[in-house]
Amino acid sequence: MLKPDEISENLKAVTDTIRNAASHAQRNPADITLVAVSKTHPVETIEMALACGHRIFGENKVQEAEQKWPALRDKYKDVVVHLIGPLQSNKTKRAVQLFDVIETVDRLKLARAVAREMELQSKRPDCFIQINTGEEPQKAGVIPSHAEAFIKECRDGLNLPVVGLMCIPPAGENPALHFGLLSEMAKTNGITKLSMGMSGDYQTAVEFGATSVRVGSAIFGVRPALTIAAL
Ligand SMILES: *Cc1c(COP(=O)(O)O)cnc(C)c1O
């Protein structure tokens, strides 16, 4: 586990890298949100980042977020938590309760369940549509050729607050091609936000128009295998 000073330095370094990549691409650094991915890290580690003033986090599991975030929200009212992992339809109620942003809407059954929950809870977390830009069979996300119809159905048919697109490029491929594709798809569909880029490639993602990057290990260090009991 990293020490508070190290997390503070890492946050500064990542923020600097984002600022440099933005100015290189003639973009305003203020247009890029750093989502600190705190999955598998314990509350104590997250509090170190909160103590530095960081407020925007990403988690990939509903159950883990449920164990960590309600207490943190009581202490830090202005935190914003993104769901960045796959969501099962039977967990949408808890996801809509817990998260401010759901980045992984990727199939009709889930989109319908999320829309229904938003109605029931009168709470509308921003949604991103996850695109499987590499068309990898094992990976979540809508394949590019289905994206336009899916986005239209989510926005117009289900009235979901679709604000952006999200992707995770295939390991071992040049991520720039995938970031470029996602950026084109957003333009085609009149969407302005792009969640793309992780510790290894967020600099490239910023150059290709990312409006948020999801950075875990470059901030928090190596992820512990399991820190939360019974996950
Ligand atoms: C874990 C995860 C990240 C962060 O990965 P790092 O390489 O540690 O920065 C980003 N996005 C998603 C969807 C993840 O699951």
PDB file of C-alpha atoms and ligand atoms in Angstrom:
ATOM      1  CA  MET A   1       0.000   0.000   0.000  1.00  0.00           C
ATOM      2  CA  LEU A   2       1.313   3.445  -0.898  1.00  0.00           C
ATOM      3  CA  LYS A   3       1.915   6.192   1.660  1.00  0.00           C
ATOM      4  CA  PRO A   4      -0.077   9.454   1.622  1.00  0.00           C
ATOM      5  CA  ASP A   5       2.894  11.377   0.175  1.00  0.00           C
ATOM      6  CA  GLU A   6       3.238   8.936  -2.699  1.00  0.00           C
ATOM      7  CA  ILE A   7      -0.436   9.178  -3.602  1.00  0.00           C
ATOM      8  CA  SER A   8      -0.229  12.945  -3.465  1.00  0.00           C
ATOM      9  CA  GLU A   9       2.828  12.915  -5.761  1.00  0.00           C
ATOM     10  CA  ASN A  10       1.182  10.465  -8.154  1.00  0.00           C
ATOM     11  CA  LEU A  11      -1.958  12.596  -8.395  1.00  0.00           C
ATOM     12  CA  LYS A  12       0.203  15.623  -9.191  1.00  0.00           C
ATOM     13  CA  ALA A  13       2.230  13.709 -11.780  1.00  0.00           C
ATOM     14  CA  VAL A  14      -0.870  12.357 -13.545  1.00  0.00           C
ATOM     15  CA  THR A  15      -2.497  15.795 -13.497  1.00  0.00           C
ATOM     16  CA  ASP A  16       0.681  17.305 -14.988  1.00  0.00           C
ATOM     17  CA  THR A  17       0.794  14.673 -17.713  1.00  0.00           C
ATOM     18  CA  ILE A  18      -2.844  15.404 -18.578  1.00  0.00           C
ATOM     19  CA  ARG A  19      -2.109  19.132 -18.683  1.00  0.00           C
ATOM     20  CA  ASN A  20       0.901  18.628 -20.958  1.00  0.00           C
ATOM     21  CA  ALA A  21      -0.939  16.262 -23.287  1.00  0.00           C
ATOM     22  CA  ALA A  22      -3.828  18.733 -23.452  1.00  0.00           C
ATOM     23  CA  SER A  23      -1.648  21.692 -24.331  1.00  0.00           C
ATOM     24  CA  HIS A  24       0.183  19.558 -26.900  1.00  0.00           C
ATOM     25  CA  ALA A  25      -3.199  18.875 -28.508  1.00  0.00           C
ATOM     26  CA  GLN A  26      -4.266  22.505 -28.105  1.00  0.00           C
ATOM     27  CA  ARG A  27      -6.998  21.560 -25.701  1.00  0.00           C
ATOM     28  CA  ASN A  28      -8.061  23.139 -22.429  1.00  0.00           C
ATOM     29  CA  PRO A  29      -6.887  20.885 -19.545  1.00  0.00           C
ATOM     30  CA  ALA A  30     -10.028  21.906 -17.643  1.00  0.00           C
ATOM     31  CA  ASP A  31     -12.040  19.910 -20.197  1.00  0.00           C
ATOM     32  CA  ILE A  32     -10.489  16.649 -19.006  1.00  0.00           C
ATOM     33  CA  THR A  33     -11.678  14.887 -15.857  1.00  0.00           C
ATOM     34  CA  LEU A  34      -9.387  12.546 -13.964  1.00  0.00           C
ATOM     35  CA  VAL A  35     -11.362   9.553 -12.683  1.00  0.00           C
ATOM     36  CA  ALA A  36      -9.196   7.881 -10.019  1.00  0.00           C
ATOM     37  CA  VAL A  37      -9.893   4.148 -10.278  1.00  0.00           C
ATOM     38  CA  SER A  38      -9.964   2.859  -6.704  1.00  0.00           C
ATOM     39  CA  LYS A  39     -11.201  -0.694  -7.355  1.00  0.00           C
ATOM     40  CA  THR A  40      -9.767  -3.280  -4.927  1.00  0.00           C
ATOM     41  CA  HIS A  41      -8.154  -0.531  -2.834  1.00  0.00           C
ATOM     42  CA  PRO A  42      -9.344  -0.171   0.755  1.00  0.00           C
ATOM     43  CA  VAL A  43     -11.113   2.872   2.162  1.00  0.00           C
ATOM     44  CA  GLU A  44      -7.901   3.992   3.920  1.00  0.00           C
ATOM     45  CA  THR A  45      -6.120   4.336   0.577  1.00  0.00           C
ATOM     46  CA  ILE A  46      -9.063   6.183  -0.968  1.00  0.00           C
ATOM     47  CA  GLU A  47      -9.061   8.601   1.967  1.00  0.00           C
ATOM     48  CA  MET A  48      -5.481   9.556   1.124  1.00  0.00           C
ATOM     49  CA  ALA A  49      -6.637  10.767  -2.282  1.00  0.00           C
ATOM     50  CA  LEU A  50      -9.656  12.490  -0.703  1.00  0.00           C
ATOM     51  CA  ALA A  51      -7.283  14.259   1.699  1.00  0.00           C
ATOM     52  CA  CYS A  52      -5.444  15.635  -1.366  1.00  0.00           C
ATOM     53  CA  GLY A  53      -8.736  17.133  -2.518  1.00  0.00           C
ATOM     54  CA  HIS A  54      -9.486  14.575  -5.199  1.00  0.00           C
ATOM     55  CA  ARG A  55     -13.208  13.839  -5.502  1.00  0.00           C
ATOM     56  CA  ILE A  56     -13.870  11.779  -8.644  1.00  0.00           C
ATOM     57  CA  PHE A  57     -13.446   8.017  -8.466  1.00  0.00           C
ATOM     58  CA  GLY A  58     -14.170   4.878 -10.458  1.00  0.00           C
ATOM     59  CA  GLU A  59     -15.203   1.441  -9.195  1.00  0.00           C
ATOM     60  CA  ASN A  60     -15.887  -1.661 -11.246  1.00  0.00           C
ATOM     61  CA  LYS A  61     -18.124  -3.712  -8.939  1.00  0.00           C
ATOM     62  CA  VAL A  62     -21.472  -2.820  -7.385  1.00  0.00           C
ATOM     63  CA  GLN A  63     -20.935  -4.937  -4.283  1.00  0.00           C
ATOM     64  CA  GLU A  64     -17.481  -3.551  -3.584  1.00  0.00           C
ATOM     65  CA  ALA A  65     -18.664   0.040  -4.069  1.00  0.00           C
ATOM     66  CA  GLU A  66     -21.543  -0.632  -1.666  1.00  0.00           C
ATOM     67  CA  GLN A  67     -19.079  -1.614   1.019  1.00  0.00           C
ATOM     68  CA  LYS A  68     -16.799   1.370   0.523  1.00  0.00           C
ATOM     69  CA  TRP A  69     -18.696   4.431  -0.622  1.00  0.00           C
ATOM     70  CA  PRO A  70     -21.768   5.094   1.569  1.00  0.00           C
ATOM     71  CA  ALA A  71     -19.542   5.871   4.585  1.00  0.00           C
ATOM     72  CA  LEU A  72     -17.130   7.939   2.473  1.00  0.00           C
ATOM     73  CA  ARG A  73     -20.044   9.920   1.028  1.00  0.00           C
ATOM     74  CA  ASP A  74     -21.192  10.795   4.536  1.00  0.00           C
ATOM     75  CA  LYS A  75     -17.794  12.363   5.173  1.00  0.00           C
ATOM     76  CA  TYR A  76     -17.184  13.885   1.750  1.00  0.00           C
ATOM     77  CA  LYS A  77     -20.474  15.144   0.362  1.00  0.00           C
ATOM     78  CA  ASP A  78     -19.112  16.197  -3.011  1.00  0.00           C
ATOM     79  CA  VAL A  79     -17.613  12.893  -4.184  1.00  0.00           C
ATOM     80  CA  VAL A  80     -18.548  11.641  -7.641  1.00  0.00           C
ATOM     81  CA  VAL A  81     -18.362   7.891  -8.214  1.00  0.00           C
ATOM     82  CA  HIS A  82     -18.385   6.305 -11.672  1.00  0.00           C
ATOM     83  CA  LEU A  83     -19.288   2.679 -12.376  1.00  0.00           C
ATOM     84  CA  ILE A  84     -16.707   1.526 -14.932  1.00  0.00           C
ATOM     85  CA  GLY A  85     -17.226  -2.257 -14.786  1.00  0.00           C
ATOM     86  CA  PRO A  86     -19.864  -4.513 -16.363  1.00  0.00           C
ATOM     87  CA  LEU A  87     -23.329  -4.206 -14.828  1.00  0.00           C
ATOM     88  CA  GLN A  88     -25.747  -7.116 -14.521  1.00  0.00           C
ATOM     89  CA  SER A  89     -29.394  -6.199 -15.046  1.00  0.00           C
ATOM     90  CA  ASN A  90     -30.352  -7.567 -11.611  1.00  0.00           C
ATOM     91  CA  LYS A  91     -28.023  -5.054  -9.925  1.00  0.00           C
ATOM     92  CA  THR A  92     -29.339  -1.928 -11.636  1.00  0.00           C
ATOM     93  CA  LYS A  93     -31.369  -0.834  -8.614  1.00  0.00           C
ATOM     94  CA  ARG A  94     -28.254  -0.735  -6.443  1.00  0.00           C
ATOM     95  CA  ALA A  95     -26.172   0.796  -9.228  1.00  0.00           C
ATOM     96  CA  VAL A  96     -28.619   3.673  -9.736  1.00  0.00           C
ATOM     97  CA  GLN A  97     -28.656   4.249  -5.970  1.00  0.00           C
ATOM     98  CA  LEU A  98     -24.867   4.183  -5.606  1.00  0.00           C
ATOM     99  CA  PHE A  99     -23.331   5.811  -8.648  1.00  0.00           C
ATOM    100  CA  ASP A 100     -23.333   9.297 -10.118  1.00  0.00           C
ATOM    101  CA  VAL A 101     -22.241   8.059 -13.523  1.00  0.00           C
ATOM    102  CA  ILE A 102     -22.783   4.651 -15.175  1.00  0.00           C
ATOM    103  CA  GLU A 103     -20.184   4.195 -17.917  1.00  0.00           C
ATOM    104  CA  THR A 104     -21.049   0.677 -19.024  1.00  0.00           C
ATOM    105  CA  VAL A 105     -24.494   0.681 -20.640  1.00  0.00           C
ATOM    106  CA  ASP A 106     -24.011  -1.826 -23.452  1.00  0.00           C
ATOM    107  CA  ARG A 107     -27.150  -3.845 -24.184  1.00  0.00           C
ATOM    108  CA  LEU A 108     -30.855  -3.306 -24.473  1.00  0.00           C
ATOM    109  CA  LYS A 109     -31.905  -5.432 -21.517  1.00  0.00           C
ATOM    110  CA  LEU A 110     -29.590  -3.439 -19.249  1.00  0.00           C
ATOM    111  CA  ALA A 111     -30.558  -0.084 -20.782  1.00  0.00           C
ATOM    112  CA  ARG A 112     -34.240  -0.881 -20.149  1.00  0.00           C
ATOM    113  CA  ALA A 113     -33.550  -1.902 -16.549  1.00  0.00           C
ATOM    114  CA  VAL A 114     -31.520   1.277 -15.926  1.00  0.00           C
ATOM    115  CA  ALA A 115     -34.268   3.439 -17.451  1.00  0.00           C
ATOM    116  CA  ARG A 116     -36.891   1.755 -15.276  1.00  0.00           C
ATOM    117  CA  GLU A 117     -34.836   2.263 -12.120  1.00  0.00           C
ATOM    118  CA  MET A 118     -34.227   5.914 -12.922  1.00  0.00           C
ATOM    119  CA  GLU A 119     -37.972   6.352 -13.179  1.00  0.00           C
ATOM    120  CA  LEU A 120     -38.621   4.529  -9.885  1.00  0.00           C
ATOM    121  CA  GLN A 121     -35.887   6.350  -7.965  1.00  0.00           C
ATOM    122  CA  SER A 122     -36.311   9.764  -9.634  1.00  0.00           C
ATOM    123  CA  LYS A 123     -32.532   9.790  -9.957  1.00  0.00           C
ATOM    124  CA  ARG A 124     -30.752  10.104 -13.263  1.00  0.00           C
ATOM    125  CA  PRO A 125     -27.040   9.252 -13.191  1.00  0.00           C
ATOM    126  CA  ASP A 126     -25.263  10.271 -16.402  1.00  0.00           C
ATOM    127  CA  CYS A 127     -24.802   7.317 -18.740  1.00  0.00           C
ATOM    128  CA  PHE A 128     -22.017   6.385 -21.123  1.00  0.00           C
ATOM    129  CA  ILE A 129     -22.446   3.736 -23.794  1.00  0.00           C
ATOM    130  CA  GLN A 130     -19.580   1.255 -23.767  1.00  0.00           C
ATOM    131  CA  ILE A 131     -18.319   0.442 -27.257  1.00  0.00           C
ATOM    132  CA  ASN A 132     -16.360  -2.734 -27.984  1.00  0.00           C
ATOM    133  CA  THR A 133     -14.126  -0.989 -30.519  1.00  0.00           C
ATOM    134  CA  GLY A 134     -11.946  -4.078 -30.956  1.00  0.00           C
ATOM    135  CA  GLU A 135     -14.984  -6.363 -31.401  1.00  0.00           C
ATOM    136  CA  GLU A 136     -13.467  -8.766 -28.884  1.00  0.00           C
ATOM    137  CA  PRO A 137     -15.872 -11.622 -28.113  1.00  0.00           C
ATOM    138  CA  GLN A 138     -14.944 -11.763 -24.420  1.00  0.00           C
ATOM    139  CA  LYS A 139     -15.288  -8.036 -23.878  1.00  0.00           C
ATOM    140  CA  ALA A 140     -18.373  -6.019 -22.959  1.00  0.00           C
ATOM    141  CA  GLY A 141     -19.621  -3.232 -25.159  1.00  0.00           C
ATOM    142  CA  VAL A 142     -21.723  -2.597 -28.245  1.00  0.00           C
ATOM    143  CA  ILE A 143     -19.972  -3.451 -31.503  1.00  0.00           C
ATOM    144  CA  PRO A 144     -19.378  -0.363 -33.669  1.00  0.00           C
ATOM    145  CA  SER A 145     -21.816  -1.343 -36.431  1.00  0.00           C
ATOM    146  CA  HIS A 146     -24.666  -1.542 -33.891  1.00  0.00           C
ATOM    147  CA  ALA A 147     -23.739   1.616 -32.030  1.00  0.00           C
ATOM    148  CA  GLU A 148     -25.825   4.161 -33.887  1.00  0.00           C
ATOM    149  CA  ALA A 149     -29.104   2.255 -33.504  1.00  0.00           C
ATOM    150  CA  PHE A 150     -28.333   1.398 -29.881  1.00  0.00           C
ATOM    151  CA  ILE A 151     -27.503   4.988 -28.948  1.00  0.00           C
ATOM    152  CA  LYS A 152     -30.687   6.194 -30.650  1.00  0.00           C
ATOM    153  CA  GLU A 153     -32.804   3.645 -28.769  1.00  0.00           C
ATOM    154  CA  CYS A 154     -31.224   4.592 -25.419  1.00  0.00           C
ATOM    155  CA  ARG A 155     -31.660   8.322 -25.972  1.00  0.00           C
ATOM    156  CA  ASP A 156     -34.947   8.551 -27.836  1.00  0.00           C
ATOM    157  CA  GLY A 157     -36.688   5.285 -26.996  1.00  0.00           C
ATOM    158  CA  LEU A 158     -35.746   4.994 -23.332  1.00  0.00           C
ATOM    159  CA  ASN A 159     -34.948   8.648 -22.561  1.00  0.00           C
ATOM    160  CA  LEU A 160     -31.648   7.697 -20.885  1.00  0.00           C
ATOM    161  CA  PRO A 161     -29.314  10.610 -20.118  1.00  0.00           C
ATOM    162  CA  VAL A 162     -26.623   9.476 -22.573  1.00  0.00           C
ATOM    163  CA  VAL A 163     -23.712  11.897 -22.255  1.00  0.00           C
ATOM    164  CA  GLY A 164     -20.767   9.952 -23.622  1.00  0.00           C
ATOM    165  CA  LEU A 165     -19.064   6.902 -25.089  1.00  0.00           C
ATOM    166  CA  MET A 166     -16.532   4.699 -23.321  1.00  0.00           C
ATOM    167  CA  CYS A 167     -14.040   2.113 -24.610  1.00  0.00           C
ATOM    168  CA  ILE A 168     -11.276  -0.205 -23.449  1.00  0.00           C
ATOM    169  CA  PRO A 169      -8.918  -0.933 -26.374  1.00  0.00           C
ATOM    170  CA  PRO A 170      -7.692  -4.514 -26.880  1.00  0.00           C
ATOM    171  CA  ALA A 171      -4.439  -5.318 -25.081  1.00  0.00           C
ATOM    172  CA  GLY A 172      -1.484  -5.317 -27.431  1.00  0.00           C
ATOM    173  CA  GLU A 173      -3.041  -3.084 -30.087  1.00  0.00           C
ATOM    174  CA  ASN A 174      -2.241   0.545 -30.760  1.00  0.00           C
ATOM    175  CA  PRO A 175      -4.822   2.297 -28.562  1.00  0.00           C
ATOM    176  CA  ALA A 176      -4.759   5.415 -30.760  1.00  0.00           C
ATOM    177  CA  LEU A 177      -6.757   3.620 -33.480  1.00  0.00           C
ATOM    178  CA  HIS A 178      -9.488   2.793 -30.962  1.00  0.00           C
ATOM    179  CA  PHE A 179      -9.523   6.258 -29.430  1.00  0.00           C
ATOM    180  CA  GLY A 180      -9.791   7.770 -32.902  1.00  0.00           C
ATOM    181  CA  LEU A 181     -12.674   5.445 -33.778  1.00  0.00           C
ATOM    182  CA  LEU A 182     -14.529   6.256 -30.547  1.00  0.00           C
ATOM    183  CA  SER A 183     -14.064   9.959 -31.158  1.00  0.00           C
ATOM    184  CA  GLU A 184     -15.489   9.639 -34.692  1.00  0.00           C
ATOM    185  CA  MET A 185     -18.466   7.659 -33.420  1.00  0.00           C
ATOM    186  CA  ALA A 186     -19.196  10.331 -30.832  1.00  0.00           C
ATOM    187  CA  LYS A 187     -19.169  13.037 -33.499  1.00  0.00           C
ATOM    188  CA  THR A 188     -21.445  11.036 -35.792  1.00  0.00           C
ATOM    189  CA  ASN A 189     -23.940  10.633 -32.970  1.00  0.00           C
ATOM    190  CA  GLY A 190     -23.786  14.151 -31.562  1.00  0.00           C
ATOM    191  CA  ILE A 191     -22.169  12.988 -28.313  1.00  0.00           C
ATOM    192  CA  THR A 192     -19.612  15.193 -26.564  1.00  0.00           C
ATOM    193  CA  LYS A 193     -18.029  13.103 -23.801  1.00  0.00           C
ATOM    194  CA  LEU A 194     -15.396  10.404 -24.281  1.00  0.00           C
ATOM    195  CA  SER A 195     -14.200   8.150 -21.450  1.00  0.00           C
ATOM    196  CA  MET A 196     -10.976   6.606 -22.689  1.00  0.00           C
ATOM    197  CA  GLY A 197      -7.422   6.082 -21.502  1.00  0.00           C
ATOM    198  CA  MET A 198      -6.003   4.161 -18.526  1.00  0.00           C
ATOM    199  CA  SER A 199      -2.618   4.291 -16.759  1.00  0.00           C
ATOM    200  CA  GLY A 200      -0.737   3.031 -19.814  1.00  0.00           C
ATOM    201  CA  ASP A 201      -2.328   5.203 -22.466  1.00  0.00           C
ATOM    202  CA  TYR A 202      -4.199   8.193 -20.992  1.00  0.00           C
ATOM    203  CA  GLN A 203      -1.749  10.632 -22.567  1.00  0.00           C
ATOM    204  CA  THR A 204      -2.644   9.306 -26.035  1.00  0.00           C
ATOM    205  CA  ALA A 205      -6.329   9.340 -25.104  1.00  0.00           C
ATOM    206  CA  VAL A 206      -6.146  13.039 -24.216  1.00  0.00           C
ATOM    207  CA  GLU A 207      -4.530  13.752 -27.578  1.00  0.00           C
ATOM    208  CA  PHE A 208      -7.445  11.948 -29.251  1.00  0.00           C
ATOM    209  CA  GLY A 209     -10.097  13.930 -27.409  1.00  0.00           C
ATOM    210  CA  ALA A 210     -10.796  12.099 -24.124  1.00  0.00           C
ATOM    211  CA  THR A 211     -12.930  14.207 -21.796  1.00  0.00           C
ATOM    212  CA  SER A 212     -12.270  11.786 -18.946  1.00  0.00           C
ATOM    213  CA  VAL A 213      -9.472   9.325 -18.296  1.00  0.00           C
ATOM    214  CA  ARG A 214      -9.742   6.363 -15.910  1.00  0.00           C
ATOM    215  CA  VAL A 215      -6.436   6.015 -14.095  1.00  0.00           C
ATOM    216  CA  GLY A 216      -5.838   3.439 -11.364  1.00  0.00           C
ATOM    217  CA  SER A 217      -2.350   2.039 -10.878  1.00  0.00           C
ATOM    218  CA  ALA A 218      -0.524   5.266 -11.840  1.00  0.00           C
ATOM    219  CA  ILE A 219      -2.206   6.844  -8.793  1.00  0.00           C
ATOM    220  CA  PHE A 220      -2.682   4.047  -6.266  1.00  0.00           C
ATOM    221  CA  GLY A 221       0.116   1.655  -7.252  1.00  0.00           C
ATOM    222  CA  VAL A 222      -0.257  -2.058  -7.811  1.00  0.00           C
ATOM    223  CA  ARG A 223      -3.739  -3.288  -7.014  1.00  0.00           C
ATOM    224  CA  PRO A 224      -4.066  -5.652  -4.043  1.00  0.00           C
ATOM    225  CA  ALA A 225      -5.702  -8.909  -5.124  1.00  0.00           C
ATOM    226  CA  LEU A 226      -8.547  -8.764  -2.618  1.00  0.00           C
ATOM    227  CA  THR A 227      -8.951  -6.229   0.141  1.00  0.00           C
ATOM    228  CA  ILE A 228     -12.669  -6.498   0.743  1.00  0.00           C
ATOM    229  CA  ALA A 229     -13.884  -9.614   2.521  1.00  0.00           C
ATOM    230  CA  ALA A 230     -16.152 -11.988   0.628  1.00  0.00           C
ATOM    231  CA  LEU A 231     -15.812 -10.502  -2.813  1.00  0.00           C
TER     232      LEU A 231
HETATM  233  C1  LIG B   1      -9.119  -1.077 -13.775  1.00  0.00           C
HETATM  234  C2  LIG B   1      -9.670  -0.209 -14.824  1.00  0.00           C
HETATM  235  C3  LIG B   1      -9.041   0.992 -15.177  1.00  0.00           C
HETATM  236  C4  LIG B   1      -7.743   1.466 -14.539  1.00  0.00           C
HETATM  237  O1  LIG B   1      -6.676   0.686 -14.968  1.00  0.00           O
HETATM  238  P1  LIG B   1      -5.149   1.115 -14.679  1.00  0.00           P
HETATM  239  O2  LIG B   1      -4.389   0.455 -15.749  1.00  0.00           O
HETATM  240  O3  LIG B   1      -4.822   0.641 -13.312  1.00  0.00           O
HETATM  241  O4  LIG B   1      -5.092   2.604 -14.780  1.00  0.00           O
HETATM  242  C5  LIG B   1      -9.649   1.780 -16.139  1.00  0.00           C
HETATM  243  N1  LIG B   1     -10.794   1.410 -16.750  1.00  0.00           N
HETATM  244  C6  LIG B   1     -11.424   0.263 -16.452  1.00  0.00           C
HETATM  245  C7  LIG B   1     -12.683  -0.087 -17.166  1.00  0.00           C
HETATM  246  C8  LIG B   1     -10.883  -0.583 -15.493  1.00  0.00           C
HETATM  247  O5  LIG B   1     -11.516  -1.736 -15.206  1.00  0.00           O
END
